[in-house]
């Protein structure tokens, strides 16, 4: 029985990281975690592109541009939506999540959800390099694995 699993080797992959400026005290830490993980897994510095957007709601749009460009093997989406600070939390968080999922399914490019949707600033910080790890790093590793799995599952030449 064939079993496939994308490797965690990043050399030769090209990744776009889309990161939101809203709550940049959190998203900056997610970005650092993501870039460090990509470099650590072997991506070349010039194969990592960082695209900045105003807020989480804009992340799906930029991720679609990146996915459709044909220039990237995967797109990592980073943001932080914090309920305590956001009256329209459900709309912003839901729009980001649904939009990112749609871009991944519509384009077939791995588009990874690294947007924190949390209740408090403390929860956000603990998932951005604090006691609960770094969601940016996790998203970067998921991007590498999915990009490599996609190659294994692509149609025969
Ligand atoms: N964007 C975020 O990324 N996080 C938030 O917590 C947030 N809040 O609090 O409103 C937020 N709003 C901005 C939104 O993403 C868009 O940039 C804006 O609505 C313009 O479309």
Coordinates of N, CA and C and ligand atoms in Angstrom, one line a residue:
X1 N 0.8 -1.2 0.0 CA 0.0 0.0 0.0 C 0.9 1.3 0.0
X2 N 0.8 2.1 -1.1 CA 1.6 3.3 -1.1 C 1.2 4.3 0.0
X3 N 2.1 4.8 0.7 CA 1.8 5.9 1.7 C 2.7 7.0 1.4
X4 N 2.2 8.2 1.4 CA 2.9 9.4 1.0 C 2.9 10.4 2.2
X5 N 4.1 11.0 2.4 CA 4.2 12.1 3.4 C 5.2 13.1 2.9
X6 N 4.8 14.4 2.8 CA 5.7 15.4 2.4 C 6.9 15.5 3.3
X7 N 8.1 15.7 2.7 CA 9.2 15.8 3.6 C 9.3 17.2 4.2
X8 N 10.2 17.3 5.2 CA 10.4 18.6 5.9 C 11.6 19.3 5.3
X9 N 12.1 18.9 4.2 CA 13.2 19.5 3.5 C 12.8 20.7 2.7
X10 N 13.4 21.8 3.0 CA 12.9 23.0 2.3 C 13.8 23.5 1.1
X11 N 14.9 22.9 1.0 CA 15.9 23.5 0.0 C 15.2 23.4 -1.4
X12 N 15.3 24.5 -2.2 CA 14.7 24.6 -3.5 C 13.3 25.0 -3.6
X13 N 12.6 25.1 -2.4 CA 11.2 25.6 -2.4 C 11.2 27.1 -2.4
X14 N 10.2 27.7 -2.9 CA 10.0 29.1 -2.9 C 8.7 29.4 -2.2
X15 N 8.7 30.2 -1.2 CA 7.6 30.5 -0.3 C 7.3 32.0 -0.2
X16 N 6.0 32.3 -0.2 CA 5.6 33.7 0.1 C 5.0 33.7 1.4
X17 N 5.4 34.6 2.3 CA 4.8 34.8 3.6 C 4.0 36.1 3.5
X18 N 2.6 36.0 3.7 CA 1.8 37.2 3.7 C 1.5 37.5 5.2
X19 N 1.8 38.7 5.6 CA 1.7 39.0 7.1 C 1.0 40.4 7.2
X20 N 0.1 40.4 8.2 CA -0.7 41.6 8.5 C -0.1 42.5 9.5
X21 N -0.3 43.8 9.3 CA 0.3 44.8 10.2 C -0.5 45.0 11.5
X22 N -1.8 44.7 11.4 CA -2.7 44.8 12.6 C -2.1 44.0 13.7
X23 N -2.0 44.5 14.9 CA -1.4 43.8 16.0 C 0.1 43.3 15.7
X24 N 0.8 44.3 15.2 CA 2.2 44.0 14.7 C 3.1 43.5 15.8
X25 N 2.8 43.9 17.1 CA 3.6 43.4 18.2 C 3.4 41.8 18.3
X26 N 2.4 41.3 17.7 CA 2.2 39.8 17.7 C 2.7 39.3 16.3
X27 N 2.2 39.9 15.2 CA 2.5 39.4 13.9 C 4.0 39.4 13.6
X28 N 4.7 40.4 14.2 CA 6.2 40.5 13.9 C 6.8 39.2 14.5
X29 N 6.3 38.7 15.6 CA 6.9 37.5 16.2 C 6.5 36.3 15.4
X30 N 5.3 36.3 14.9 CA 4.9 35.2 14.0 C 5.8 35.1 12.8
X31 N 6.1 36.3 12.2 CA 6.9 36.4 11.0 C 8.4 35.9 11.3
X32 N 8.9 36.4 12.4 CA 10.3 35.9 12.8 C 10.3 34.4 12.9
X33 N 9.3 33.8 13.6 CA 9.3 32.4 13.7 C 9.2 31.7 12.4
X34 N 8.3 32.2 11.5 CA 8.2 31.6 10.2 C 9.4 31.6 9.4
X35 N 10.0 32.8 9.3 CA 11.3 32.9 8.5 C 12.4 32.1 9.1
X36 N 12.5 32.1 10.4 CA 13.6 31.3 11.0 C 13.4 29.8 10.6
X37 N 12.1 29.3 10.7 CA 11.9 27.9 10.4 C 12.2 27.6 8.9
X38 N 11.8 28.5 8.0 CA 12.0 28.3 6.6 C 13.6 28.2 6.3
X39 N 14.3 29.1 6.9 CA 15.8 29.1 6.7 C 16.4 27.9 7.3
X40 N 15.9 27.5 8.5 CA 16.4 26.3 9.2 C 16.2 25.0 8.4
X41 N 15.1 25.0 7.7 CA 14.8 23.8 6.9 C 15.4 23.8 5.5
X42 N 16.2 24.9 5.2 CA 17.0 24.8 4.0 C 16.6 25.8 2.9
X43 N 15.6 26.6 3.1 CA 15.2 27.5 2.0 C 16.3 28.6 1.9
X44 N 16.6 29.0 0.7 CA 17.5 30.1 0.5 C 16.8 31.5 0.9
X45 N 17.6 32.4 1.4 CA 17.0 33.7 1.7 C 16.2 34.3 0.6
X46 N 16.8 34.2 -0.7 CA 16.1 34.9 -1.8 C 14.9 34.1 -2.3
X47 N 14.7 32.9 -1.7 CA 13.5 32.1 -2.1 C 12.3 32.4 -1.1
X48 N 12.5 33.3 -0.1 CA 11.5 33.7 0.8 C 11.1 35.1 0.5
X49 N 9.8 35.3 0.2 CA 9.3 36.7 -0.1 C 8.3 37.0 1.0
X50 N 8.4 38.2 1.5 CA 7.5 38.6 2.6 C 6.6 39.8 2.0
X51 N 5.3 39.6 2.1 CA 4.3 40.6 1.6 C 3.5 41.1 2.8
X52 N 3.6 42.4 3.0 CA 2.9 43.0 4.1 C 1.5 43.5 3.7
X53 N 0.5 43.3 4.5 CA -0.9 43.8 4.2 C -1.4 44.5 5.5
X54 N -2.4 45.4 5.3 CA -2.9 46.1 6.4 C -3.5 45.3 7.6
X55 N -4.4 44.4 7.3 CA -5.0 43.6 8.3 C -5.3 42.2 7.9
X56 N -5.8 41.3 8.8 CA -6.1 39.9 8.5 C -7.1 39.8 7.4
X57 N -8.0 40.8 7.3 CA -9.1 40.7 6.3 C -8.5 40.8 4.8
X58 N -7.3 41.4 4.7 CA -6.7 41.6 3.4 C -5.8 40.4 3.1
X59 N -5.5 39.5 4.0 CA -4.6 38.4 3.8 C -5.0 37.5 2.7
X60 N -6.3 37.1 2.6 CA -6.7 36.2 1.5 C -6.5 36.8 0.1
X61 N -6.7 38.1 0.0 CA -6.5 38.7 -1.4 C -5.1 38.7 -1.8
X62 N -4.2 39.0 -0.9 CA -2.7 39.0 -1.3 C -2.3 37.6 -1.5
X63 N -2.8 36.6 -0.7 CA -2.4 35.2 -0.8 C -2.9 34.7 -2.2
X64 N -4.0 35.2 -2.7 CA -4.5 34.7 -4.0 C -3.5 35.3 -5.1
X65 N -3.1 36.6 -5.0 CA -2.2 37.1 -5.9 C -0.9 36.3 -5.9
X66 N -0.4 35.9 -4.8 CA 0.8 35.1 -4.7 C 0.6 33.7 -5.3
X67 N -0.5 33.1 -4.9 CA -0.7 31.7 -5.3 C -0.9 31.7 -6.9
X68 N -1.6 32.7 -7.4 CA -1.8 32.7 -8.9 C -0.6 33.1 -9.7
X69 N 0.4 33.7 -9.0 CA 1.6 34.2 -9.7 C 2.4 33.1 -10.3
X70 N 2.3 31.9 -9.8 CA 3.1 30.8 -10.3 C 4.5 30.9 -9.8
X71 N 4.8 31.8 -8.9 CA 6.2 32.0 -8.4 C 6.5 31.3 -7.1
X72 N 5.5 30.7 -6.5 CA 5.7 30.1 -5.2 C 5.2 28.7 -5.1
X73 N 5.9 27.9 -4.3 CA 5.4 26.5 -4.0 C 4.4 26.5 -2.9
X74 N 4.4 27.5 -2.1 CA 3.4 27.6 -0.9 C 3.3 29.0 -0.5
X75 N 2.2 29.3 0.2 CA 2.0 30.7 0.8 C 1.7 30.5 2.2
X76 N 2.3 31.2 3.1 CA 2.1 31.2 4.5 C 1.3 32.5 4.9
X77 N 0.2 32.3 5.5 CA -0.6 33.5 5.9 C -0.5 33.8 7.4
X78 N -0.1 35.0 7.8 CA 0.1 35.3 9.2 C -0.7 36.5 9.6
X79 N -1.4 36.4 10.8 CA -2.2 37.6 11.3 C -2.5 37.3 12.7
X80 N -3.2 38.3 13.3 CA -3.6 38.1 14.7 C -4.9 38.9 14.9
X81 N -6.0 38.2 15.2 CA -7.3 38.8 15.4 C -7.6 38.5 16.9
X82 N -7.8 39.6 17.7 CA -7.9 39.4 19.1 C -9.3 39.9 19.5
X83 N -10.1 39.0 20.1 CA -11.6 39.4 20.3 C -11.7 40.6 21.2
X84 N -10.9 40.6 22.3 CA -11.1 41.7 23.2 C -10.9 43.1 22.6
X85 N -10.2 43.1 21.5 CA -9.9 44.4 20.9 C -10.7 44.6 19.6
X86 N -11.6 43.7 19.3 CA -12.2 43.7 18.0 C -13.7 43.6 18.1
X87 N -14.5 44.7 17.9 CA -15.9 44.6 17.9 C -16.4 43.6 16.8
X88 N -15.8 43.7 15.7 CA -16.3 42.8 14.5 C -15.4 41.6 14.3
X89 N -15.0 41.0 15.5 CA -14.1 39.9 15.5 C -14.6 38.8 14.5
X90 N -15.9 38.4 14.7 CA -16.3 37.3 13.9 C -16.2 37.5 12.4
X91 N -16.4 38.8 12.0 CA -16.3 39.1 10.5 C -14.9 39.0 10.1
X92 N -14.0 39.6 10.8 CA -12.6 39.7 10.4 C -11.9 38.3 10.5
X93 N -12.2 37.6 11.6 CA -11.6 36.2 11.7 C -12.2 35.3 10.7
X94 N -13.5 35.3 10.6 CA -14.2 34.4 9.7 C -13.8 34.7 8.2
X95 N -13.7 36.0 7.9 CA -13.4 36.4 6.5 C -12.0 35.9 6.2
X96 N -11.1 36.0 7.2 CA -9.7 35.5 6.9 C -9.7 34.0 6.7
X97 N -10.3 33.3 7.6 CA -10.3 31.8 7.6 C -10.9 31.3 6.3
X98 N -12.1 31.8 6.0 CA -12.8 31.3 4.8 C -12.1 31.7 3.6
X99 N -11.6 32.9 3.6 CA -10.9 33.4 2.4 C -9.6 32.6 2.1
X100 N -8.9 32.3 3.1 CA -7.6 31.6 3.0 C -7.9 30.1 2.5
X101 N -8.9 29.5 3.1 CA -9.3 28.2 2.7 C -9.7 28.2 1.2
X102 N -10.5 29.2 0.8 CA -11.0 29.3 -0.6 C -9.8 29.4 -1.6
X103 N -8.8 30.3 -1.2 CA -7.7 30.4 -2.1 C -6.9 29.1 -2.3
X104 N -6.7 28.4 -1.2 CA -6.0 27.1 -1.3 C -6.8 26.1 -2.2
X105 N -8.1 26.0 -2.0 CA -8.9 25.1 -2.8 C -9.0 25.5 -4.2
X106 N -9.2 26.8 -4.4 CA -9.3 27.3 -5.8 C -8.1 27.2 -6.6
X107 N -6.9 27.4 -6.0 CA -5.7 27.4 -6.8 C -4.9 26.1 -6.7
X108 N -5.1 25.3 -5.7 CA -4.4 24.1 -5.5 C -3.0 24.3 -4.9
X109 N -2.6 25.6 -4.7 CA -1.4 25.9 -4.0 C -1.6 25.8 -2.5
X110 N -0.6 25.1 -1.8 CA -0.8 25.1 -0.3 C -0.8 26.6 0.2
X111 N -1.9 27.0 0.8 CA -2.0 28.3 1.4 C -2.3 28.0 2.9
X112 N -1.3 28.3 3.8 CA -1.4 27.8 5.1 C -1.9 28.9 6.1
X113 N -2.8 28.4 7.0 CA -3.5 29.3 7.9 C -2.7 29.5 9.2
X114 N -2.0 30.6 9.2 CA -1.2 31.0 10.4 C -1.7 32.2 11.1
X115 N -3.1 32.4 11.1 CA -3.7 33.6 11.7 C -4.2 33.2 13.1
X116 N -3.7 33.9 14.1 CA -4.2 33.6 15.4 C -5.6 34.3 15.6
X117 N -6.5 33.5 16.1 CA -7.9 34.0 16.4 C -8.1 33.7 17.9
X118 N -7.9 34.7 18.8 CA -7.8 34.5 20.2 C -8.7 35.5 21.0
X119 N -8.8 35.2 22.2 CA -9.7 36.0 23.1 C -8.9 37.2 23.6
X120 N -7.6 37.0 24.0 CA -6.9 38.1 24.7 C -5.5 38.2 24.1
X121 N -4.9 39.4 24.5 CA -3.5 39.7 24.1 C -2.6 38.6 24.6
X122 N -2.8 38.2 25.9 CA -2.0 37.2 26.5 C -2.0 35.9 25.7
X123 N -3.2 35.4 25.3 CA -3.2 34.2 24.5 C -2.5 34.4 23.2
X124 N -2.6 35.6 22.6 CA -1.9 35.8 21.3 C -0.4 35.7 21.5
X125 N 0.1 36.3 22.6 CA 1.6 36.3 22.8 C 2.1 34.9 23.2
X126 N 1.3 34.2 23.9 CA 1.7 32.8 24.2 C 1.8 31.9 23.0
X127 N 1.1 32.2 21.9 CA 1.2 31.5 20.7 C 2.1 32.1 19.7
X128 N 2.7 33.1 20.0 CA 3.7 33.8 19.1 C 5.1 33.8 19.7
X129 N 5.5 32.7 20.1 CA 6.9 32.6 20.7 C 6.9 32.5 22.2
X130 N 5.7 32.4 22.8 CA 5.6 32.2 24.2 C 5.5 30.7 24.6
X131 N 4.7 30.5 25.7 CA 4.7 29.1 26.2 C 3.9 28.1 25.3
X132 N 3.1 28.6 24.4 CA 2.4 27.7 23.5 C 3.1 27.6 22.2
X133 N 4.3 28.0 22.1 CA 5.1 27.8 20.8 C 4.9 29.0 19.9
X134 N 5.2 28.8 18.6 CA 5.1 29.9 17.7 C 4.3 29.4 16.5
X135 N 3.1 30.0 16.3 CA 2.2 29.6 15.2 C 2.8 29.9 13.8
X136 N 3.6 30.9 13.8 CA 4.3 31.2 12.5 C 5.2 30.1 12.1
X137 N 6.0 29.6 13.1 CA 6.9 28.5 12.8 C 6.1 27.3 12.4
X138 N 5.0 27.0 13.1 CA 4.2 25.8 12.7 C 3.6 25.9 11.3
X139 N 3.2 27.1 10.9 CA 2.7 27.4 9.6 C 3.7 27.2 8.5
X140 N 4.9 27.6 8.8 CA 6.1 27.5 7.9 C 6.4 26.0 7.6
X141 N 6.4 25.2 8.7 CA 6.6 23.8 8.6 C 5.5 23.1 7.8
X142 N 4.3 23.5 8.0 CA 3.2 22.9 7.3 C 3.3 23.3 5.8
X143 N 3.8 24.5 5.5 CA 3.9 24.9 4.1 C 4.9 24.0 3.4
X144 N 6.1 23.7 4.0 CA 7.1 22.9 3.4 C 6.5 21.5 3.2
X145 N 5.9 20.9 4.2 CA 5.4 19.6 4.1 C 4.3 19.5 3.0
X146 N 3.4 20.5 2.9 CA 2.4 20.4 1.9 C 2.9 20.7 0.5
X147 N 3.9 21.5 0.4 CA 4.5 21.8 -1.0 C 5.2 20.5 -1.4
X148 N 5.9 19.8 -0.5 CA 6.5 18.5 -0.9 C 5.5 17.4 -1.2
X149 N 4.4 17.4 -0.4 CA 3.4 16.4 -0.7 C 2.7 16.6 -2.0
X150 N 2.5 17.9 -2.3 CA 1.9 18.2 -3.6 C 2.7 17.7 -4.8
X151 N 4.0 17.7 -4.7 CA 4.9 17.2 -5.7 C 4.7 15.7 -5.8
X152 N 4.5 15.0 -4.7 CA 4.3 13.6 -4.7 C 3.0 13.2 -5.3
X153 N 2.0 14.0 -5.2 CA 0.7 13.7 -5.6 C 0.3 14.3 -7.0
X154 N 1.3 15.0 -7.6 CA 1.0 15.6 -8.9 C 0.9 14.6 -10.0
X155 N 0.1 14.9 -11.0 CA -0.1 13.9 -12.1 C 1.2 13.4 -12.7
X156 N 1.2 12.2 -13.2 CA 2.5 11.6 -13.8 C 2.8 12.4 -15.1
X157 N 4.1 12.6 -15.3 CA 4.5 13.3 -16.5 C 4.2 12.5 -17.8
Ligands
LIG1 N1 -7.3 43.2 11.6 C1 -6.5 42.3 12.2 O1 -5.7 41.7 11.6 N2 -6.7 42.0 13.6 C2 -7.6 42.7 14.3 O2 -7.7 42.4 15.5 C3 -8.4 43.6 13.7 N3 -9.3 44.4 14.5 O3 -9.2 44.4 15.7 O4 -10.3 45.0 13.9 C4 -8.2 43.9 12.3 N4 -9.0 44.8 11.7 C5 -8.7 45.3 10.4 C6 -9.2 44.4 9.2 O5 -8.4 43.3 9.1 C7 -9.0 45.2 7.9 O6 -7.7 45.6 7.7 C8 -9.9 46.4 7.8 O7 -11.2 46.1 8.2 C9 -9.8 47.0 6.4 O8 -10.4 46.1 5.5

